[in-house]
mmCIF file of C-alpha atoms and ligand atoms in Angstrom:
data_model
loop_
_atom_site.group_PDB
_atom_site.id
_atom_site.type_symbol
_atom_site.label_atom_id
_atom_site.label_comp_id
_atom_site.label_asym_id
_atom_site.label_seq_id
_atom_site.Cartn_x
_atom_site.Cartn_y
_atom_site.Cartn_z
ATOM 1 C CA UNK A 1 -95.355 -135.019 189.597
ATOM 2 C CA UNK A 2 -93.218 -137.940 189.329
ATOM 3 C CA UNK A 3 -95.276 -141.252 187.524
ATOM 4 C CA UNK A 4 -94.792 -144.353 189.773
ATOM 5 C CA UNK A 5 -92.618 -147.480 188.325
ATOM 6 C CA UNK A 6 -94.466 -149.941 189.961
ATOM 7 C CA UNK A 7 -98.014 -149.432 187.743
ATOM 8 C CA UNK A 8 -99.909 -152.362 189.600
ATOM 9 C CA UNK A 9 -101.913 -150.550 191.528
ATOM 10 C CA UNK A 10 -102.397 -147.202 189.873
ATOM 11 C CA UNK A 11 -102.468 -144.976 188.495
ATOM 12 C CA UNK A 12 -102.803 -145.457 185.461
ATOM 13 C CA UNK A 13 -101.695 -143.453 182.158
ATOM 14 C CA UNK A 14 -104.110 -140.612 180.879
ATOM 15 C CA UNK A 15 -106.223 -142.652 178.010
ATOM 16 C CA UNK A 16 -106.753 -142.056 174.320
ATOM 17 C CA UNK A 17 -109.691 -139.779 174.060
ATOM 18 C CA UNK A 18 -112.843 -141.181 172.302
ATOM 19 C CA UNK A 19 -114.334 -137.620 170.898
ATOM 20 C CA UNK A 20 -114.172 -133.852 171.481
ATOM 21 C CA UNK A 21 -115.142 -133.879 175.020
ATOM 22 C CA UNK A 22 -112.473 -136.656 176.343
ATOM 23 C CA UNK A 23 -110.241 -134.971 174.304
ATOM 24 C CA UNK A 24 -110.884 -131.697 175.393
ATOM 25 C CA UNK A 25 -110.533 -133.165 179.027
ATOM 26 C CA UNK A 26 -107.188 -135.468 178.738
ATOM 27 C CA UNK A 27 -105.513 -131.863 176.919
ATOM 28 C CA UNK A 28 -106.604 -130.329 180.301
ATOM 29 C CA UNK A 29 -105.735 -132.536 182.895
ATOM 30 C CA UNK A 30 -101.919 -132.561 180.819
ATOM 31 C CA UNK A 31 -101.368 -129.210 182.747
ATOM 32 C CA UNK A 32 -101.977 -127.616 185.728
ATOM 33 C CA UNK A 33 -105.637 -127.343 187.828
ATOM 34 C CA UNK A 34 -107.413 -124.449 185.921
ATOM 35 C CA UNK A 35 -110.983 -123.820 184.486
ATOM 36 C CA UNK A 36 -112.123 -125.868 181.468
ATOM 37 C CA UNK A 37 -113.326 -124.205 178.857
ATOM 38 C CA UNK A 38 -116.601 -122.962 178.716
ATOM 39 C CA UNK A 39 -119.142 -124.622 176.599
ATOM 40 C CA UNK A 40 -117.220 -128.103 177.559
ATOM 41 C CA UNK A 41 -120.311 -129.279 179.828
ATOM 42 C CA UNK A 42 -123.007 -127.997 177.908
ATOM 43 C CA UNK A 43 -121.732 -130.124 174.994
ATOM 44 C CA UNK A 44 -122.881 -133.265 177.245
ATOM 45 C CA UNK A 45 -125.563 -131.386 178.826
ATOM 46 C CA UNK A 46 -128.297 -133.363 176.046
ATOM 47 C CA UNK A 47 -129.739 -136.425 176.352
ATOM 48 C CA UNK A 48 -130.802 -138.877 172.982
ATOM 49 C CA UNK A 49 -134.061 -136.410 172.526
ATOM 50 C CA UNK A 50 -131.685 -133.692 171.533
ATOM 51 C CA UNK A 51 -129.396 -135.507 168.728
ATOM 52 C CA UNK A 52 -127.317 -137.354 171.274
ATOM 53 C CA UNK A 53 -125.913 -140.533 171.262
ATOM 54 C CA UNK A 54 -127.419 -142.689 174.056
ATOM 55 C CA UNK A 55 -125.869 -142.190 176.509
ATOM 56 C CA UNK A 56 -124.873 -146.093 177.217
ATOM 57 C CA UNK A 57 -123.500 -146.755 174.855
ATOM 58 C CA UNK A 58 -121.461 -142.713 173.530
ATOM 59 C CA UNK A 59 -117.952 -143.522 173.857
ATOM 60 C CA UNK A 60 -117.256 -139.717 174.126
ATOM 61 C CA UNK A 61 -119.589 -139.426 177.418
ATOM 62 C CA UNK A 62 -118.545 -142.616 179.038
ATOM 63 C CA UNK A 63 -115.038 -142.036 178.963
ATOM 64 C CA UNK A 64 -115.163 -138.713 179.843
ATOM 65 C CA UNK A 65 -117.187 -139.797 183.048
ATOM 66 C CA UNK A 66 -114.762 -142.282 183.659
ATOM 67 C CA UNK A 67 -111.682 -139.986 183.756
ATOM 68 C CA UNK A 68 -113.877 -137.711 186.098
ATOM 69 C CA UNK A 69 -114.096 -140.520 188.164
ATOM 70 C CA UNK A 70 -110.828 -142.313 188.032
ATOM 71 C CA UNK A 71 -109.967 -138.907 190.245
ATOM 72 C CA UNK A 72 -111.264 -139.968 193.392
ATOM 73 C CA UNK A 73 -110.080 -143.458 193.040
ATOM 74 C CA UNK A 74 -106.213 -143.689 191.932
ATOM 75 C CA UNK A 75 -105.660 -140.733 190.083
ATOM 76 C CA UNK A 76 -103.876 -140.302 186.675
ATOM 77 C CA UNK A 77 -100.608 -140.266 186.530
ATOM 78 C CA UNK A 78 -98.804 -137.453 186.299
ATOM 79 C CA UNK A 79 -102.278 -135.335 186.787
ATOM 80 C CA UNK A 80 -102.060 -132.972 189.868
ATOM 81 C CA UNK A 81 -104.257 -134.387 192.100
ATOM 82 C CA UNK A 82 -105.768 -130.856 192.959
ATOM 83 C CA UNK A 83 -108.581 -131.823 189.813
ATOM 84 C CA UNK A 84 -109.832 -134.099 192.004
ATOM 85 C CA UNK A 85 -112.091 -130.925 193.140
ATOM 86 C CA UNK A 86 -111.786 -128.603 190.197
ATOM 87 C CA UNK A 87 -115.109 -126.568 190.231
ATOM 88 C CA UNK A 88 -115.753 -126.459 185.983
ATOM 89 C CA UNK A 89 -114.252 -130.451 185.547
ATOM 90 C CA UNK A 90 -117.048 -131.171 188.777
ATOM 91 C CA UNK A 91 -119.493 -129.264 186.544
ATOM 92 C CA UNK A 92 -118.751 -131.098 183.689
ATOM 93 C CA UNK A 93 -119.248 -135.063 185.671
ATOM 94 C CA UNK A 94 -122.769 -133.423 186.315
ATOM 95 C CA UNK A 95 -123.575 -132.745 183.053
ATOM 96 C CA UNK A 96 -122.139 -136.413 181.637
ATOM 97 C CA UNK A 97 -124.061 -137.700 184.636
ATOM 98 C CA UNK A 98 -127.312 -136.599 183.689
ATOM 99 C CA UNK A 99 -128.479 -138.067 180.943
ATOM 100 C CA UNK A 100 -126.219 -141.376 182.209
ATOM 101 C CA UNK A 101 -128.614 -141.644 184.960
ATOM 102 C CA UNK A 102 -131.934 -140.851 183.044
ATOM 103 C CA UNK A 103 -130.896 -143.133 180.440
ATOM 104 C CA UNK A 104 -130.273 -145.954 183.364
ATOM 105 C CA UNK A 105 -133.676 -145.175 184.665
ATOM 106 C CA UNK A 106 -135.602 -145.291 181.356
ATOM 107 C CA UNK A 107 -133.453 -148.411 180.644
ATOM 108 C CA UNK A 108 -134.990 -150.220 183.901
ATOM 109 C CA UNK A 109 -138.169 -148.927 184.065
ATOM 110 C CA UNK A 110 -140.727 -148.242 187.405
ATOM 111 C CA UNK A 111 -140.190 -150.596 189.922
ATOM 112 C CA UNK A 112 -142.532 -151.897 192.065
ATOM 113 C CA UNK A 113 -143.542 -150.656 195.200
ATOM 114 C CA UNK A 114 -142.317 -152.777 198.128
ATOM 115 C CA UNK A 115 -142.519 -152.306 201.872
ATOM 116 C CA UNK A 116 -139.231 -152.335 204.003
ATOM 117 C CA UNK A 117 -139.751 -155.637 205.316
ATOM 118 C CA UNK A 118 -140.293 -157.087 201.487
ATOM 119 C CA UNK A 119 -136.923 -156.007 200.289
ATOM 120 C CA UNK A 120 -135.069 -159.103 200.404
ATOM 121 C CA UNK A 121 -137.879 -160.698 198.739
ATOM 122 C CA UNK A 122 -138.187 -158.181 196.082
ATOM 123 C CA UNK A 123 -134.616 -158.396 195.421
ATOM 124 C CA UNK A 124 -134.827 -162.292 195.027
ATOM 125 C CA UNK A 125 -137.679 -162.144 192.727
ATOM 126 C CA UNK A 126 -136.072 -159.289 190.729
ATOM 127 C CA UNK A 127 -132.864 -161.407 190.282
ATOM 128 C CA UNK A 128 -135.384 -164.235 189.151
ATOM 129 C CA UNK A 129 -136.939 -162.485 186.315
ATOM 130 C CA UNK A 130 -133.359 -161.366 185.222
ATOM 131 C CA UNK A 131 -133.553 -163.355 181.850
ATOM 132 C CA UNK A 132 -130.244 -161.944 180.407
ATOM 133 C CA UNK A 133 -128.630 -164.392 177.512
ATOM 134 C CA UNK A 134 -126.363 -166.669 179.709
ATOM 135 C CA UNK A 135 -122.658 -165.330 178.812
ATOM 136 C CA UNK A 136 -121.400 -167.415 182.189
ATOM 137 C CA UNK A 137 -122.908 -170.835 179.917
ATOM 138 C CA UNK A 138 -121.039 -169.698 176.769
ATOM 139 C CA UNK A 139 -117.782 -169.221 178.916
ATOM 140 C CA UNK A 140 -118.060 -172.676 180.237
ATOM 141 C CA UNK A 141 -119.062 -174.399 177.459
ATOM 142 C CA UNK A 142 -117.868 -173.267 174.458
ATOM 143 C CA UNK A 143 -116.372 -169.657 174.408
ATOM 144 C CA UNK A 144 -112.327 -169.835 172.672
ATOM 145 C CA UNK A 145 -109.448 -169.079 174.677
ATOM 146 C CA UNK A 146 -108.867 -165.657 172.727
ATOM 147 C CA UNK A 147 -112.905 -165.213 173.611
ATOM 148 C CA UNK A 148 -112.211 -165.597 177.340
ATOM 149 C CA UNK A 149 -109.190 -163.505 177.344
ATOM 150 C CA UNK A 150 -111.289 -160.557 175.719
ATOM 151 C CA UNK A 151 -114.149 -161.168 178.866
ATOM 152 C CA UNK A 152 -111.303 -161.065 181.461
ATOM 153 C CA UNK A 153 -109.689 -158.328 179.706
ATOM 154 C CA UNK A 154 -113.589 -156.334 179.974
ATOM 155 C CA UNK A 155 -113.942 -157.295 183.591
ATOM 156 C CA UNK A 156 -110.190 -156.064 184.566
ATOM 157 C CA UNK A 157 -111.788 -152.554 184.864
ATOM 158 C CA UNK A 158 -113.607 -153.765 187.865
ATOM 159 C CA UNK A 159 -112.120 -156.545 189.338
ATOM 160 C CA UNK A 160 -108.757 -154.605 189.497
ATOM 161 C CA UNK A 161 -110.599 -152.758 191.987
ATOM 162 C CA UNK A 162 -113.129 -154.951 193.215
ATOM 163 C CA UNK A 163 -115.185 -153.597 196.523
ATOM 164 C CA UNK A 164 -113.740 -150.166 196.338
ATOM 165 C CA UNK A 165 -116.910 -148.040 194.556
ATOM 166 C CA UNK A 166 -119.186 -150.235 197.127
ATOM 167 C CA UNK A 167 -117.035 -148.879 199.960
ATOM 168 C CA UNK A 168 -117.888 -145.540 199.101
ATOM 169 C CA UNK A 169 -120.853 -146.497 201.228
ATOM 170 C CA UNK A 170 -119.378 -147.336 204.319
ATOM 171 C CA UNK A 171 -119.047 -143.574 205.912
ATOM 172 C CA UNK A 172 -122.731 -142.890 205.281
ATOM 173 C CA UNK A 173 -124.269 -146.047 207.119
ATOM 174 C CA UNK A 174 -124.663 -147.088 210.265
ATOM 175 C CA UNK A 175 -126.155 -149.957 212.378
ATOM 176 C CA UNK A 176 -126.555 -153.294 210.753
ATOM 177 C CA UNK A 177 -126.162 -152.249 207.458
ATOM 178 C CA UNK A 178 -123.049 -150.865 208.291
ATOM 179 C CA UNK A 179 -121.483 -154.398 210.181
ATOM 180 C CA UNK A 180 -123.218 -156.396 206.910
ATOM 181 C CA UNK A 181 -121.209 -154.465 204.574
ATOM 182 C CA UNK A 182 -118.134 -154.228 206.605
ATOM 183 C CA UNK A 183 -118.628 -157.800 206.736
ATOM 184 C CA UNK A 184 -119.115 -158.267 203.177
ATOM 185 C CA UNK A 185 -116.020 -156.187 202.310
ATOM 186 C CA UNK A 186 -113.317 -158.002 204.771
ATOM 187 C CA UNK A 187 -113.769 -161.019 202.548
ATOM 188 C CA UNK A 188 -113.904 -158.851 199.140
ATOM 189 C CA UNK A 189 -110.249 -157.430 200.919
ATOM 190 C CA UNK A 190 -109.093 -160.499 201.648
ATOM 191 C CA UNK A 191 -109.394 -160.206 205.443
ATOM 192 C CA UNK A 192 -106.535 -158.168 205.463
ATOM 193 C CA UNK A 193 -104.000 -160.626 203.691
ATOM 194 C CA UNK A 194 -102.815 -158.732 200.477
ATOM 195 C CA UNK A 195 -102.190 -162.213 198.618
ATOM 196 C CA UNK A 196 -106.059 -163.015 198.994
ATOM 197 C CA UNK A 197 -107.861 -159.784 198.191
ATOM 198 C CA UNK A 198 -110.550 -160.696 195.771
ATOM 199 C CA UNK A 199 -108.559 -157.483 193.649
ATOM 200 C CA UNK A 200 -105.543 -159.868 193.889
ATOM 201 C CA UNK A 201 -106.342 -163.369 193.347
ATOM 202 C CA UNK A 202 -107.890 -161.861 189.824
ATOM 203 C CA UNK A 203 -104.130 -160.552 188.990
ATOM 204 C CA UNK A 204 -103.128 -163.756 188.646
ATOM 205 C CA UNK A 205 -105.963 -165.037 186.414
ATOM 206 C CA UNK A 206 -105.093 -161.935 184.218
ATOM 207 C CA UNK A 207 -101.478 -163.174 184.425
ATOM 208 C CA UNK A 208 -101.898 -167.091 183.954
ATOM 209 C CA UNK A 209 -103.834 -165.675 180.700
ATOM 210 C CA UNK A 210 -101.009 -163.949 179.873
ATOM 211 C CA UNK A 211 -102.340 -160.279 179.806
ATOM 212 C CA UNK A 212 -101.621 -156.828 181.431
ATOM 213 C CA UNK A 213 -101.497 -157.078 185.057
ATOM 214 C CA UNK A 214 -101.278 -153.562 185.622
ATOM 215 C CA UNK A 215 -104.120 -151.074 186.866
ATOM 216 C CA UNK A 216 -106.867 -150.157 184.580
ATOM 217 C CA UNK A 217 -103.852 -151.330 182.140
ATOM 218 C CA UNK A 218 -107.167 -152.655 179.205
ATOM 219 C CA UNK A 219 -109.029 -149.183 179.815
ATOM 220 C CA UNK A 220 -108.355 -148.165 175.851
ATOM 221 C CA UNK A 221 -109.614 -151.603 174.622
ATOM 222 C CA UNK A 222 -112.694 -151.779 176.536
ATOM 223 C CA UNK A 223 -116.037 -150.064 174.852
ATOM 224 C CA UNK A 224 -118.958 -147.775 176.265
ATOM 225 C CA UNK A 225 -120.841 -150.206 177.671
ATOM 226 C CA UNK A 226 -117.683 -151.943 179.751
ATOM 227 C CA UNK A 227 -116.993 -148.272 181.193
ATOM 228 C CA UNK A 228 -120.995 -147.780 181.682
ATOM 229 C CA UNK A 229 -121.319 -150.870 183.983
ATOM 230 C CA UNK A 230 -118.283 -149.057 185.960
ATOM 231 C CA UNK A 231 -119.309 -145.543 185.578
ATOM 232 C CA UNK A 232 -122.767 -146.950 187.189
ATOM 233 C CA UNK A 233 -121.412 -147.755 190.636
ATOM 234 C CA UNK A 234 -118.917 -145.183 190.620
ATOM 235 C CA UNK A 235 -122.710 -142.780 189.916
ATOM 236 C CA UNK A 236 -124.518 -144.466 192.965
ATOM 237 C CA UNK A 237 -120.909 -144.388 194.909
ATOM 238 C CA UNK A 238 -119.688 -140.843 194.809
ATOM 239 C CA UNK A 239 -123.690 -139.288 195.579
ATOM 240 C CA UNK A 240 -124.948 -140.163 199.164
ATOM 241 C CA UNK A 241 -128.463 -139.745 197.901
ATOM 242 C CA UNK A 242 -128.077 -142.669 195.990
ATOM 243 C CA UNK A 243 -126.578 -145.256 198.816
ATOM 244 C CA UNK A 244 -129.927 -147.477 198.676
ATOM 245 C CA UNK A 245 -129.372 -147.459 194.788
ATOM 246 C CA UNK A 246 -125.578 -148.600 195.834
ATOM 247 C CA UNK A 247 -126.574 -151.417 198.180
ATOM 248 C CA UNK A 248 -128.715 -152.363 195.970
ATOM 249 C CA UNK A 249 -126.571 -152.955 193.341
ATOM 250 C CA UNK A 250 -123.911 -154.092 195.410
ATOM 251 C CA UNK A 251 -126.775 -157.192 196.478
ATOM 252 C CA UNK A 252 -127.834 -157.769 192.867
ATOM 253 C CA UNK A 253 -123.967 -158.484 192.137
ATOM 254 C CA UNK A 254 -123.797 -160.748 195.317
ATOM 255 C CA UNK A 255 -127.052 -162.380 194.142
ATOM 256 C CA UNK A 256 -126.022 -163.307 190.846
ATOM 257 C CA UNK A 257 -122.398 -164.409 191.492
ATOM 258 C CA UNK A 258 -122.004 -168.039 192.949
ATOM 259 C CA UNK A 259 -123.383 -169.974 189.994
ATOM 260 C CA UNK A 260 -121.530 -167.768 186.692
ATOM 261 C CA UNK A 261 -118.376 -167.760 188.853
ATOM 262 C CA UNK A 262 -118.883 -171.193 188.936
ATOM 263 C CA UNK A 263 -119.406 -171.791 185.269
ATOM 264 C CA UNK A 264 -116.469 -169.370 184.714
ATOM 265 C CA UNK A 265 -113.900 -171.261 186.661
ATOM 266 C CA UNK A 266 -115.297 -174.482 184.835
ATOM 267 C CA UNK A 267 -114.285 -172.681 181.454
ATOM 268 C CA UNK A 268 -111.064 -171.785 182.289
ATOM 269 C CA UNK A 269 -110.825 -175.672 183.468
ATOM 270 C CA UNK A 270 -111.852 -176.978 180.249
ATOM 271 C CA UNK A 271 -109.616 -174.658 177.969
ATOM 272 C CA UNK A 272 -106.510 -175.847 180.266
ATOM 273 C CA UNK A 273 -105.998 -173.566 183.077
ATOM 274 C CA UNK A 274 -104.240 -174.301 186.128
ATOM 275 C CA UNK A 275 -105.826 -173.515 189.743
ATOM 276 C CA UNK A 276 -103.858 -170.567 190.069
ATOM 277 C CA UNK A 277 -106.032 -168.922 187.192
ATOM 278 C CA UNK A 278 -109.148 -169.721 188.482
ATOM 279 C CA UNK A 279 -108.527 -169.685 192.364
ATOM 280 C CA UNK A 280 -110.781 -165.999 191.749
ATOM 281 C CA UNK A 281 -113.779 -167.523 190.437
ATOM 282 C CA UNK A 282 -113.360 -170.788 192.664
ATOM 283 C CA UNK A 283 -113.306 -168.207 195.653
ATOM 284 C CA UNK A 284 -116.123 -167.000 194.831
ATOM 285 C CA UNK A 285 -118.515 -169.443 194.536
ATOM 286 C CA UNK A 286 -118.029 -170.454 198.360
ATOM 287 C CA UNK A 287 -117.965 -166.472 199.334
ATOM 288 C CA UNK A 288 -120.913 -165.535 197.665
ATOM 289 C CA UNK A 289 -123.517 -167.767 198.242
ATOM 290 C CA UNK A 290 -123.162 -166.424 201.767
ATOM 291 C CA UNK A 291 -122.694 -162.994 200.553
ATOM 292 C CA UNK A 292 -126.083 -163.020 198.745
ATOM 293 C CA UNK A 293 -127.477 -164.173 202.203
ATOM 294 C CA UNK A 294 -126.142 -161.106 203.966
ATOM 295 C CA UNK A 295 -126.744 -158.546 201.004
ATOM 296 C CA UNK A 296 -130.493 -159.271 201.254
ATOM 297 C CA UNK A 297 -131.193 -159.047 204.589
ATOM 298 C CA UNK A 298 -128.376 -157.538 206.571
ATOM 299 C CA UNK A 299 -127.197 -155.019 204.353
ATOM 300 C CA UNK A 300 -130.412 -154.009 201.918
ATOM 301 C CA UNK A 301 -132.822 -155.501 204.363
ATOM 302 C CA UNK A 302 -130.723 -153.701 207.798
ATOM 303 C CA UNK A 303 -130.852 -150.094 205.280
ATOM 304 C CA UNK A 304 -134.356 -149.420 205.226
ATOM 305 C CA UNK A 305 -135.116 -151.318 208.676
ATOM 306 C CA UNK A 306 -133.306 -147.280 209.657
ATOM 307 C CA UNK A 307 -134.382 -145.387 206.125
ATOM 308 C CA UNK A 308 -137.833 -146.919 204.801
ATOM 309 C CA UNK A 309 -137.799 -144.291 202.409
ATOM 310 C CA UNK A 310 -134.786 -145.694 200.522
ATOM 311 C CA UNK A 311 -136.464 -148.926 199.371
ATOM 312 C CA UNK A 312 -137.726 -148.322 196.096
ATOM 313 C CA UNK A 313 -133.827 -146.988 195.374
ATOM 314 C CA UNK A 314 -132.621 -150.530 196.315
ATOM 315 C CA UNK A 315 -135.171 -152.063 194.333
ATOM 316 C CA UNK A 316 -133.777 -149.570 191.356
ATOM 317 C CA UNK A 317 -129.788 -150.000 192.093
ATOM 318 C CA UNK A 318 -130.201 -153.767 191.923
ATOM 319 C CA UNK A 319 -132.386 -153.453 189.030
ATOM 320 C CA UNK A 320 -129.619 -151.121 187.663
ATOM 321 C CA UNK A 321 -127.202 -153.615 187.665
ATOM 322 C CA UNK A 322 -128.705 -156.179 186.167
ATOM 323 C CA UNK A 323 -129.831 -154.685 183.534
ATOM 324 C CA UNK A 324 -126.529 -152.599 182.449
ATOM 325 C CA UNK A 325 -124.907 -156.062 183.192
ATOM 326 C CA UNK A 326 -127.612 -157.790 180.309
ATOM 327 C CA UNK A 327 -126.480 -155.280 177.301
ATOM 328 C CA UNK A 328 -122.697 -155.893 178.433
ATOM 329 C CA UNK A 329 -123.519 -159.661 178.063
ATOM 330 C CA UNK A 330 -125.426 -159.149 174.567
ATOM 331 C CA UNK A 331 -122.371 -156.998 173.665
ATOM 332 C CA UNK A 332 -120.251 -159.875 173.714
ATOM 333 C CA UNK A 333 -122.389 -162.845 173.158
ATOM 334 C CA UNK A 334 -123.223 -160.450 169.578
ATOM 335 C CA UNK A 335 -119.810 -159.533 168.700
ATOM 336 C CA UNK A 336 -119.310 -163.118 168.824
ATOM 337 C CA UNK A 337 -121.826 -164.437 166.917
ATOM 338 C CA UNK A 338 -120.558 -162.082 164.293
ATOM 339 C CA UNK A 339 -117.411 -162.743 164.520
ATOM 340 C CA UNK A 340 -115.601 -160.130 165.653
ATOM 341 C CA UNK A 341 -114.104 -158.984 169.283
ATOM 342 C CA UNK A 342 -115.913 -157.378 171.317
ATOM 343 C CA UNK A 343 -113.367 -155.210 172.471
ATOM 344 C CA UNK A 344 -112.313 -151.697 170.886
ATOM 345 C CA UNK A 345 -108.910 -152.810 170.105
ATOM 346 C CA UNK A 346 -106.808 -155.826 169.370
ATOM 347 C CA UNK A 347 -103.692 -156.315 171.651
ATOM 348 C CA UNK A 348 -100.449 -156.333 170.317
ATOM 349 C CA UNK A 349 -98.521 -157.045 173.699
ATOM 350 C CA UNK A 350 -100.898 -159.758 174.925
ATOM 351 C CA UNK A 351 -97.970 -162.751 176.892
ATOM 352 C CA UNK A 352 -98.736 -166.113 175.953
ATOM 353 C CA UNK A 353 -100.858 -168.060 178.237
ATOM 354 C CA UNK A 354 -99.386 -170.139 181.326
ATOM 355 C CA UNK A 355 -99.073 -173.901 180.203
ATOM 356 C CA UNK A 356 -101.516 -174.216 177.706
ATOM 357 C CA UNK A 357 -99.654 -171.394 174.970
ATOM 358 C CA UNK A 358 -98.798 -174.011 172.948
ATOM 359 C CA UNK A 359 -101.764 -176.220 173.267
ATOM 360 C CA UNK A 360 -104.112 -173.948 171.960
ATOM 361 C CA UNK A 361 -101.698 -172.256 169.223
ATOM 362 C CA UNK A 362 -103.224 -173.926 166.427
ATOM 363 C CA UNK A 363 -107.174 -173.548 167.283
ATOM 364 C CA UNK A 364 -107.186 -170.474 168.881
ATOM 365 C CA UNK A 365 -108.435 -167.527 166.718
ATOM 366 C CA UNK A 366 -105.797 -164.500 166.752
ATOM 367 C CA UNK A 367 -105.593 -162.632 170.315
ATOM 368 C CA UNK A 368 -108.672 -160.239 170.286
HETATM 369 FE FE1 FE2 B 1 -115.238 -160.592 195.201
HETATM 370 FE FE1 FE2 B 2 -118.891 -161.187 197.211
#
């Protein structure tokens, strides 16, 4: 298996495992397809009642989910792609799933129970009552340039691959909720035009900030919870029986984006960044106030117009997201406040920034 030169778009390098499990599993997938050993699963197979590590937040677990996952989206490189659907590593993603998704339920709690024709509705008010601590104000008012650098460098996981886990959905709609998502995702891919998928335009804001452009290039420096508010959508993505969660959580995202997006292009404004850093966020706040239009009621609102029976799994996928996306926000806003990064690592190869390098040299705490 030859490893491609040209690392922009995946994949990416095998990571550094974060316990026995990962470890276990990046040894594995440095050879050929074969069974994994037995015990491997069972090892994850616990949730926090038995001794375990919540689930959230266990480094071990989350990675190990994620390199499960990466397999149906780029691949590793130099993995044969043949694990994709390797019977014992499958077994293993169920048994790191598990407790992941109990521990999301418990986490968000019973929703309500809404009719079909309250969704939208339901999925405003939840996104009301979403009283996370504002990270989006922090960025635009006061967060350093090395503190901005560490939230892009989080939010590379996704963005890097923005709309792809919600596309997962597309083959098992149809209808309206089908042509609202398709809808949804032609902007997300740029409408075709390479230079203005969403996935793009936040390359260059990861390269006027002078860090790694490359696919999933931060995946070592980012902790638990960063790979738990991926592993979540990949979860809902990759299991048809949750597609209302996956909607759901797809319309929470669009229903929270406009105004942070806003507040994050503002940041970057004030700490000296040039358009071309924060054409992303600027794109966004135009795009998704009329994406959280068509989330509600095309896409969540079109879904159980065909399956009623999937509306208290929208209700819990939007829910879902918000909620994993509050402790990521208290992650950082805490590690802050302490005074420390909030990422696993510090980066040694982090570029200088674009034009404002030298600006900030002397007032910008050392590169988290
Ligand atoms: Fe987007
Ligand atoms: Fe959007």
């Amino acid at each position: 298996m030859s490893v491609p030169t040209d690392r922009r778009y995946g994949p990416a390098s095998l990571p550094t495992p974060r316990g026995p499990v990962s470890g276990a599993l990046v040894a594995a997938l440095h050879r050929p397809p074969h069974d994994l050993p037995a015990g491997l699963a069972g090892a994850l197979a616990g949730d926090v009642g038995d001794g375990h590590p919540d689930p959230l937040t266990d480094e071990d677990r989350q990675l190990t989910l994620f390199l499960c996952y990466e397999l149906h989206y780029r691949g590793w490189a130099g993995v044969d792609e043949d694990w994709e659907w390797q019977p014992s590593l499958l077994a293993l993603r169920a048994a790191a799933e598990r407790p992941f998704e109990a521990a999301v339920r418990r986490l968000v709690g019973p929703q309500p129970t809404v009719l079909p024709a309250g969704v939208p509705a339901a999925l405003a008010a939840l996104v009301a009552a979403a009283d996370g601590p504002s990270l989006a104000r922090t960025l635009h008012r006061q967060a350093t340039l090395a503190q901005f650098r560490e939230f892009v460098t989080h939010r590379s996981i996704y963005h890097l691959r923005e709309a792809d886990p919600h596309s997962w959905a597309l083959p098992r709609l149809g209808g309206p909720a089908k042509a609202a998502l398709v809808e949804i995702q032609m902007d997300e891919y740029g409408n075709g035009r390479c230079d203005r998928m969403h996935a793009e335009l936040f390359r260059v804001t990861l390269g006027r900030l002078g860090l790694d452009t490359d696919y999933a290039a931060h995946l070592d420096r980012v902790p638990a919870v960063t790979l738990a508010v991926n592993n979540l959508i990949s979860l809902f993505g990759l299991h048809r029986r949750l597609r209302g969660a996956l909607l759901g959580h797809l319309a929470a995202y669009e229903m929270t984006s406009s105004l942070p997006n806003r507040r994050y292009g503002n940041g970057l404004r004030r700490l000296g960044l040039d358009e071309a850093a924060t054409r992303f966020y600027d794109e966004h706040v135009e795009a998704d106030a009329v994406h959280e239009q068509i989330a509600a009621h095309d896409l969540c609102g079109g879904l159980v117009r065909t399956e009623p029976a999937l509306a208290g799994d929208v209700l819990f996928g939007a829910a879902a997201a918000l909620a994993t996306d509050r402790l990521f926000a208290v992650h950082l806003l805490d590690s802050w406040a302490a005074g420390t990064s909030s990422l696993r690592l510090r980066a040694e190869t982090d570029g200088p920034v674009g034009a404002v390098a030298e600006r900030f040299a002397t007032r910008t705490p050392a590169a988290a």
